[in-house]
PDB file of C-alpha atoms in Angstrom:
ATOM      1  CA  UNK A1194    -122.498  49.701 -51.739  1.00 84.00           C
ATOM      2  CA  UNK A1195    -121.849  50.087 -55.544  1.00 97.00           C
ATOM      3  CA  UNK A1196    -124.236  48.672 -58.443  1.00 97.00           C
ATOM      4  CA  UNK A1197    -121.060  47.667 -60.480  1.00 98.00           C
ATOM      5  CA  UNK A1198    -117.741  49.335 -61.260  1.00 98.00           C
ATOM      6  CA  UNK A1199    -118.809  51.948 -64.019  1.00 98.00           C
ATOM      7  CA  UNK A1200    -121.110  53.557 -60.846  1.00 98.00           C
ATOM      8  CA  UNK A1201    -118.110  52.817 -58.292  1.00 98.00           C
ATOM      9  CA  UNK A1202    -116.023  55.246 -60.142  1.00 98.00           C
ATOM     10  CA  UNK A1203    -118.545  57.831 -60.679  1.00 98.00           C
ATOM     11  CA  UNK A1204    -118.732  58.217 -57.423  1.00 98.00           C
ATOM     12  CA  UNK A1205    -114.653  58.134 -57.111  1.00 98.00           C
ATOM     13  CA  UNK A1206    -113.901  60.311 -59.484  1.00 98.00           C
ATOM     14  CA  UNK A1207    -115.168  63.018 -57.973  1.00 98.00           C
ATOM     15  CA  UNK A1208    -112.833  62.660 -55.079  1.00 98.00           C
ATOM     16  CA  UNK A1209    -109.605  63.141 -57.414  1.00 98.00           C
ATOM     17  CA  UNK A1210    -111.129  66.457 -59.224  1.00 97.00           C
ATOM     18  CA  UNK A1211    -108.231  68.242 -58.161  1.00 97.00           C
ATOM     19  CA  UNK A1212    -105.802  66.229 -60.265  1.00 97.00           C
ATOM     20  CA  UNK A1213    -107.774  67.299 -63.080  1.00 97.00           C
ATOM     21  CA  UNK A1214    -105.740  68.193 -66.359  1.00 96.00           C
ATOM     22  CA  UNK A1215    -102.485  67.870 -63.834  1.00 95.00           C
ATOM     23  CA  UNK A1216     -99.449  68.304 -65.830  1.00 95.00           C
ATOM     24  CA  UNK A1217     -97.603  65.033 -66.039  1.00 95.00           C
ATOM     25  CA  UNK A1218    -100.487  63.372 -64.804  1.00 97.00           C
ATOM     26  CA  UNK A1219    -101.322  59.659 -65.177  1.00 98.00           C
ATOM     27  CA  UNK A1220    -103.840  56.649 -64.316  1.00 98.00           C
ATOM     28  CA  UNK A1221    -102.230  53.324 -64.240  1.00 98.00           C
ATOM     29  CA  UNK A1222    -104.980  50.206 -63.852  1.00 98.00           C
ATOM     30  CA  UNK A1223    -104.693  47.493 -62.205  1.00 96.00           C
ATOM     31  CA  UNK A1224    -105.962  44.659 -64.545  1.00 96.00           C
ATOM     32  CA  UNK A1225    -108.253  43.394 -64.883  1.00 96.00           C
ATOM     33  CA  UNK A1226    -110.989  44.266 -62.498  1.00 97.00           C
ATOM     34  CA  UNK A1227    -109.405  48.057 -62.127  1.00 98.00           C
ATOM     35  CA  UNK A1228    -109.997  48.946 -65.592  1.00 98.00           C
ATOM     36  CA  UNK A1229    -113.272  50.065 -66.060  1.00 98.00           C
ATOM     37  CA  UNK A1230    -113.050  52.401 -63.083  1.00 98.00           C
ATOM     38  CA  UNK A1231    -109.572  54.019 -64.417  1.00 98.00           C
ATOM     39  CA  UNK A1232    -111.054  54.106 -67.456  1.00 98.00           C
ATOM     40  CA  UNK A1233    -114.388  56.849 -66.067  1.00 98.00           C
ATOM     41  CA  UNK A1234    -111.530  58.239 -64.091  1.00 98.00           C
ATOM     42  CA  UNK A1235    -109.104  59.361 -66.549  1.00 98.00           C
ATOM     43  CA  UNK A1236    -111.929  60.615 -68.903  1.00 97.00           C
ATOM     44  CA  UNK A1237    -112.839  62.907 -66.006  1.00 97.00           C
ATOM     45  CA  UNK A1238    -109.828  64.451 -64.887  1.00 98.00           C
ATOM     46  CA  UNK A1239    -108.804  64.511 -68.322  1.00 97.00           C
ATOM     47  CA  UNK A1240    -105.351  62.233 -68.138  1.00 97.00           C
ATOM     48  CA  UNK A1241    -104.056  59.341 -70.178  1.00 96.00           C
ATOM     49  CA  UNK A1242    -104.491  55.936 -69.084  1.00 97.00           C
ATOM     50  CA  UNK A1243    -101.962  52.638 -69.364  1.00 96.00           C
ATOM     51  CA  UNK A1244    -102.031  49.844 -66.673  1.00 97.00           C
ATOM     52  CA  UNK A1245     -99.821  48.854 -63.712  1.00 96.00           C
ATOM     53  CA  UNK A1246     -98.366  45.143 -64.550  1.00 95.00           C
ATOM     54  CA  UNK A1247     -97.618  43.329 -61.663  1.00 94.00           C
ATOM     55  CA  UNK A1248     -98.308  39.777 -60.108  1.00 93.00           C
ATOM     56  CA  UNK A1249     -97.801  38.449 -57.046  1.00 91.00           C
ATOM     57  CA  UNK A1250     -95.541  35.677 -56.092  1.00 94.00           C
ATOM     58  CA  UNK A1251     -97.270  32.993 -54.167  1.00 92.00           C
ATOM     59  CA  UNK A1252     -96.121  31.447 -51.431  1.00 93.00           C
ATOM     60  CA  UNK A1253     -95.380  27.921 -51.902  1.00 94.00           C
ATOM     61  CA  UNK A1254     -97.463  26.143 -49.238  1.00 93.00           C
ATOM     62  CA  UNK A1255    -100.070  28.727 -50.043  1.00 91.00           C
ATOM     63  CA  UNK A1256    -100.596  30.459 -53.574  1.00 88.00           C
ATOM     64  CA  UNK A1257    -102.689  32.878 -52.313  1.00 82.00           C
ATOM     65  CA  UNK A1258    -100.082  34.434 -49.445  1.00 84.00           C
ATOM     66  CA  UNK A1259     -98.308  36.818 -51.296  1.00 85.00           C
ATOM     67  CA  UNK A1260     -94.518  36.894 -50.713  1.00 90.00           C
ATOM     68  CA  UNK A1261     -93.689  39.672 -52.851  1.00 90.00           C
ATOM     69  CA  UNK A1262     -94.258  41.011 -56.554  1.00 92.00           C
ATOM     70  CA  UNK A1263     -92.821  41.169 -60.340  1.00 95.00           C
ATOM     71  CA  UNK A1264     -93.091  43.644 -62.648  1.00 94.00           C
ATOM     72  CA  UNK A1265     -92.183  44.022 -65.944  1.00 93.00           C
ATOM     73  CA  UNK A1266     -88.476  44.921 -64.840  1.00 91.00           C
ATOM     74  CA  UNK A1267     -88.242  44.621 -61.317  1.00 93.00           C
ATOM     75  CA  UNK A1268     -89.377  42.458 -58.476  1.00 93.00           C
ATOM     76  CA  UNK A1269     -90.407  43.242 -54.558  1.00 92.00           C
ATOM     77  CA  UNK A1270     -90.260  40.292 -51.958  1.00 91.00           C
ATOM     78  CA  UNK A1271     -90.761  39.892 -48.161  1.00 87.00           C
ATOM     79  CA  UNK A1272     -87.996  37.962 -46.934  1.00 87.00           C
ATOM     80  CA  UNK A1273     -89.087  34.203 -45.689  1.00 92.00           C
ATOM     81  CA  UNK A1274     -86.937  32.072 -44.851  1.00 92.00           C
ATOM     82  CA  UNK A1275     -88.349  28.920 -45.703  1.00 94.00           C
ATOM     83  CA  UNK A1276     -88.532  29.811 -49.081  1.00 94.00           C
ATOM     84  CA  UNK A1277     -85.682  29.071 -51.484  1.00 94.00           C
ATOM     85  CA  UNK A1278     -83.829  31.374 -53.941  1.00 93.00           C
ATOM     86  CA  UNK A1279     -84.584  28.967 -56.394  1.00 96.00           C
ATOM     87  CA  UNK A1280     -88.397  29.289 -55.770  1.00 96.00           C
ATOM     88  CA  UNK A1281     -88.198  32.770 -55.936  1.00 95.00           C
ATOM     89  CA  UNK A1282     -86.397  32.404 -59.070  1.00 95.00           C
ATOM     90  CA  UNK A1283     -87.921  30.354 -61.041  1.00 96.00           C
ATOM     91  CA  UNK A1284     -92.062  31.947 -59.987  1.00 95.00           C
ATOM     92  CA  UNK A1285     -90.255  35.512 -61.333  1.00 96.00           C
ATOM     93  CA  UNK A1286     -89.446  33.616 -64.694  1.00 96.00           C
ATOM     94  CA  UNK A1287     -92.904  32.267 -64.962  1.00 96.00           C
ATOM     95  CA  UNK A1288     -94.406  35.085 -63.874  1.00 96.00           C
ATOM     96  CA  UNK A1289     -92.543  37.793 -65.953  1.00 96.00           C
ATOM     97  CA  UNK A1290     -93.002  35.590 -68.961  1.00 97.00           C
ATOM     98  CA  UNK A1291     -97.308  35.601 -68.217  1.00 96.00           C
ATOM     99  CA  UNK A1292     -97.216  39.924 -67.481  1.00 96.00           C
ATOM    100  CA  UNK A1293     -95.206  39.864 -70.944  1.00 96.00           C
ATOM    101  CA  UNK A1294     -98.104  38.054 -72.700  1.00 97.00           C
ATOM    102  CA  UNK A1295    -100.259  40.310 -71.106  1.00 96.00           C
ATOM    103  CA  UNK A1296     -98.755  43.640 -72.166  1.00 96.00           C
ATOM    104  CA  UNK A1297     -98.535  42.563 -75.894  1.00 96.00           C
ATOM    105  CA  UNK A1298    -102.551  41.641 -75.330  1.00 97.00           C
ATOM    106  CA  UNK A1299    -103.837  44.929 -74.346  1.00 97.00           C
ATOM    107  CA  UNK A1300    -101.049  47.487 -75.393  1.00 94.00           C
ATOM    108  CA  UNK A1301     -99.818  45.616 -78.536  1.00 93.00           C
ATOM    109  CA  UNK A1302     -96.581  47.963 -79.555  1.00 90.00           C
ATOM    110  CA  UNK A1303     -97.255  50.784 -77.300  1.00 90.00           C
ATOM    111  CA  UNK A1304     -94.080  51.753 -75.440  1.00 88.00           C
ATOM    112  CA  UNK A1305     -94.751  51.684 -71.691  1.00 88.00           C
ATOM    113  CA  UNK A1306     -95.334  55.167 -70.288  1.00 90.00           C
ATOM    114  CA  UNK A1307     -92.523  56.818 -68.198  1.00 92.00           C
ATOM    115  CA  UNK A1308     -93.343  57.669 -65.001  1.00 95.00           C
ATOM    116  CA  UNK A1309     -90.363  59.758 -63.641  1.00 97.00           C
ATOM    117  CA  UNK A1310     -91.525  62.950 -62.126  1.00 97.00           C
ATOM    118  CA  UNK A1311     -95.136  62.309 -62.632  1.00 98.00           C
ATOM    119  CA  UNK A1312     -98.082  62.538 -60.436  1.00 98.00           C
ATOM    120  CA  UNK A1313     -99.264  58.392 -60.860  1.00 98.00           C
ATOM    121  CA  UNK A1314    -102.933  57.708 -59.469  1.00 98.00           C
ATOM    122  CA  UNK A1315    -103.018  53.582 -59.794  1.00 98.00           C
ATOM    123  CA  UNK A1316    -106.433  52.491 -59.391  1.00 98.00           C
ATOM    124  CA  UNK A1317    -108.093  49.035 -58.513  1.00 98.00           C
ATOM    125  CA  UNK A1318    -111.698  48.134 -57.823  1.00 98.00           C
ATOM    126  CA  UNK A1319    -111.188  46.755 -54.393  1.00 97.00           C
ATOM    127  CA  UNK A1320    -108.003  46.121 -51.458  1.00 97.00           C
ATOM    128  CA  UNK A1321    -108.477  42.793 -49.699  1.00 93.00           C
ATOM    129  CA  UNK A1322    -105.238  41.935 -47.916  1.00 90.00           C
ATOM    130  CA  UNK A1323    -103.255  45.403 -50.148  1.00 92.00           C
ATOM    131  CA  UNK A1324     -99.889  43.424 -50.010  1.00 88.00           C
ATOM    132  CA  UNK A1325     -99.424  43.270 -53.943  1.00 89.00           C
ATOM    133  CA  UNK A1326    -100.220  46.572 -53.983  1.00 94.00           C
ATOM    134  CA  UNK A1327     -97.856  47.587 -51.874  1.00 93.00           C
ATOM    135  CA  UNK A1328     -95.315  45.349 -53.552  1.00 91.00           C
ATOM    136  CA  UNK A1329     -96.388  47.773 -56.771  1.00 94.00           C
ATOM    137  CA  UNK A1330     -96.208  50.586 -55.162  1.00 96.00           C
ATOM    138  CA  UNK A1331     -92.478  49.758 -53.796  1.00 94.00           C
ATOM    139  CA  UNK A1332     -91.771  49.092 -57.224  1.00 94.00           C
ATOM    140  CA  UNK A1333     -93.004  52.181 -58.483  1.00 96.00           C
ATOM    141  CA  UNK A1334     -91.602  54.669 -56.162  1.00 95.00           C
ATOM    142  CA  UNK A1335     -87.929  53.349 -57.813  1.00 94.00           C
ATOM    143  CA  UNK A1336     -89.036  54.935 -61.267  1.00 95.00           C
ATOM    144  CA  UNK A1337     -88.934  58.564 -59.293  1.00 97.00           C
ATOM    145  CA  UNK A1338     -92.750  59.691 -59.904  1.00 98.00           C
ATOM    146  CA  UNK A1339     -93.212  62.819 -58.170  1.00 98.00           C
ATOM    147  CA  UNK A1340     -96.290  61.329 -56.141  1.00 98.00           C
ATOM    148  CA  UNK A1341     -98.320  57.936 -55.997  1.00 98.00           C
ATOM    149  CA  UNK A1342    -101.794  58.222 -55.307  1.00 98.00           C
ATOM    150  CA  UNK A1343    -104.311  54.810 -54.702  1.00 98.00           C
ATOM    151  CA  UNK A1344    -107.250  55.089 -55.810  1.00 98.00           C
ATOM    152  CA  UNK A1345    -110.189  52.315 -54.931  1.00 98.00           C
ATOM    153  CA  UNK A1346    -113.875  52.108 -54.084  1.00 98.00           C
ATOM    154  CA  UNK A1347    -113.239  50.000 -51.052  1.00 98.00           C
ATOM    155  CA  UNK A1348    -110.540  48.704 -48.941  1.00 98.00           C
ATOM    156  CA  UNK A1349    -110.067  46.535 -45.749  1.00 97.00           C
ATOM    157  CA  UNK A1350    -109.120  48.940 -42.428  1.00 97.00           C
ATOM    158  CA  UNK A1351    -105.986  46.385 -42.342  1.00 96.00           C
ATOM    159  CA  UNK A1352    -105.375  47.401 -46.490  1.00 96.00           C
ATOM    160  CA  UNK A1353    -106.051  51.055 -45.733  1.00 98.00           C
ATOM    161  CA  UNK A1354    -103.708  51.632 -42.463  1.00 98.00           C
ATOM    162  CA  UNK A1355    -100.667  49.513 -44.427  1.00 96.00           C
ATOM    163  CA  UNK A1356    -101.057  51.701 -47.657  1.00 97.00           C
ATOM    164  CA  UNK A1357    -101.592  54.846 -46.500  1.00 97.00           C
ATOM    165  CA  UNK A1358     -97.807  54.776 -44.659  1.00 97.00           C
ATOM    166  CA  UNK A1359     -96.226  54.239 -48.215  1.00 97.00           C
ATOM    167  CA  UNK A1360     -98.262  56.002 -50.798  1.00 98.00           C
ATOM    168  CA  UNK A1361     -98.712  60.092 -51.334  1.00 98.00           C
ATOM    169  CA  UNK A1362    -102.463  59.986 -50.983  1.00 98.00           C
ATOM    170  CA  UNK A1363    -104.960  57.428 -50.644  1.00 98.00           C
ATOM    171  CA  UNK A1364    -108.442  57.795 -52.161  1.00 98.00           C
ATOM    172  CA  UNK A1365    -111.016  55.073 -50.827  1.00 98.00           C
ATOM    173  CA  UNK A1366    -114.589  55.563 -50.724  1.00 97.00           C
ATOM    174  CA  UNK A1367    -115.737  53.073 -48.088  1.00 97.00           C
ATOM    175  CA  UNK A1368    -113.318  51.094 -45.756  1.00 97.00           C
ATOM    176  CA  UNK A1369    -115.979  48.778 -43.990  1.00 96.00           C
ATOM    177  CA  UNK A1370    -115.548  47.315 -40.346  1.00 95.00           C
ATOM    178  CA  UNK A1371    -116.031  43.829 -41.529  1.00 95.00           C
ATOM    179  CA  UNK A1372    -114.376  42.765 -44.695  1.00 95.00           C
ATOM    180  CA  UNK A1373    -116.183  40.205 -46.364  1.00 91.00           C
ATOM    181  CA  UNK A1374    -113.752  40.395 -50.006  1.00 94.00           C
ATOM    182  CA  UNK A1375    -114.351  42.788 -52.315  1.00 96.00           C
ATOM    183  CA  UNK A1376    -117.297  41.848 -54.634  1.00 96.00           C
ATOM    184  CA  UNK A1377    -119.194  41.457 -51.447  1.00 97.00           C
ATOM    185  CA  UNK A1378    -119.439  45.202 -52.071  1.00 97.00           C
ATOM    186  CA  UNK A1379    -121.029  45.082 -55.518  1.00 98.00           C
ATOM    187  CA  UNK A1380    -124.163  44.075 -56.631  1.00 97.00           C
ATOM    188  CA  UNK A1381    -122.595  42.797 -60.196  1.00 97.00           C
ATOM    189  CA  UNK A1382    -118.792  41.996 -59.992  1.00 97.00           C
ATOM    190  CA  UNK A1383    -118.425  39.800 -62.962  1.00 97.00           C
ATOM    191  CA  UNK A1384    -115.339  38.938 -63.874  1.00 96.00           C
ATOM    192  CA  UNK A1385    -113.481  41.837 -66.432  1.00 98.00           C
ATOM    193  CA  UNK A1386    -112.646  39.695 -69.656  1.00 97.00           C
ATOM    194  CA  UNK A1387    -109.655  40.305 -72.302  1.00 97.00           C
ATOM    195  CA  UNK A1388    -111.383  41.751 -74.041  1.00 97.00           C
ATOM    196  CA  UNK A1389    -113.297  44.474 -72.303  1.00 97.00           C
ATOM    197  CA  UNK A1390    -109.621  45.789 -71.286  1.00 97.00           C
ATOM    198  CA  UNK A1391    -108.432  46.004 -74.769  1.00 97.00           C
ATOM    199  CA  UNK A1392    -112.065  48.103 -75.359  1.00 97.00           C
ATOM    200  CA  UNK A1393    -111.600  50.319 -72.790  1.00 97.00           C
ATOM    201  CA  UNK A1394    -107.800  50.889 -73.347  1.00 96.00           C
ATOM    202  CA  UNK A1395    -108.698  51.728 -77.178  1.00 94.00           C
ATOM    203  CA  UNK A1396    -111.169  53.831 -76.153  1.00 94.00           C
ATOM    204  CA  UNK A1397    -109.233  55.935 -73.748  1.00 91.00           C
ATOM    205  CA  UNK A1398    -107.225  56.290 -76.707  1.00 87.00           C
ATOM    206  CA  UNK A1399    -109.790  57.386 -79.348  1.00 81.00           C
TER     207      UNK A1399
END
């Protein structure tokens, strides 16, 4: 479907023309792979761009079954009963001490941008499963923004029926029948390195 993620947005951004310039507008990335494609998208409509920091917590017979999500400041979870407070406890400490590493990476001293009463478009360069994205977008809707809109190039049909219950608007440009993971839907996917997000973020900036 998409050559790489620079041409995934092109084609995106289009489909949010009508936040252009919005007043109290923002685009929040999801790191690293959504970067890039916020990036092309906030130079279009004309908005500033930061990232959305948040990490799943792992189940603990399986790492890659999400249970919930931390923030910065605030954590979502899925109640389970087999899984201890103290789990829960201890994989938000880890975690919250890895997103804090991560902000002073790519925004160095920058304060993080208020979203209260603004129109927030988070964007990500796929949904697989969409559960730590709808962790986020719990999260988010606690820090009052006047509407959360998703933004992605593709999405599973499971990803884009669960997300579009909780979110204002959600932008997706192809939701196949069979979802075979994400960069099944790119002809380069490479990974999106450290350093590329500081770029981009600097960029935006400049």
């Amino acid at each position: 479907m998409f050559s790489n993620r620079i041409t995934a947005a092109q084609q995106l951004a289009p489909l949010l023309k009508k936040y252009k310039e919005q007043p109290g507008g923002l685009v929040l990335a999801v790191p690293r792979g959504g970067v890039p494609i916020a990036y092309v998208i906030a130079k279009n409509l004309h908005l500033p761009l930061s990232l959305v920091l948040t990490k799943k917590i792992g189940h603990p017979a399986n790492e890659e079954y999400a249970i919930g999500a931390v923030s910065l400041t605030d954590r979502y979870l899925v109640s389970h009963k087999e899984v201890s407070p103290a789990y829960i406890d201890e994989a938000t400490t880890r975690i919250r001490k890895r997103l804090r590493e991560m902000y002073h990476m790519y925004l160095g001293d920058r304060q993080p941008e208020p979203i209260n009463g603004k129109t927030v478009i988070v964007v990500d360069d796929g949904i697989a499963t969409g559960n730590t994205l709808l962790a986020t977008v719990k999260m988010l809707r606690k820090e009052n923004p006047a509407k959360i809109i998703v933004a992605a190039p593709v999405a599973s049909q499971n990803a884009y029926a669960m997300l579009s219950k909780v979110v204002d608007e959600l932008i997706i440009l192809h939701i196949p029948t069979l979802f075979r993971g994400v960069g099944a839907f790119y002809d380069d996917f490479a990974q999106v390195t450290n350093e590329e997000v500081i770029y981009y973020l600097a960029k935006e900036r400049t």
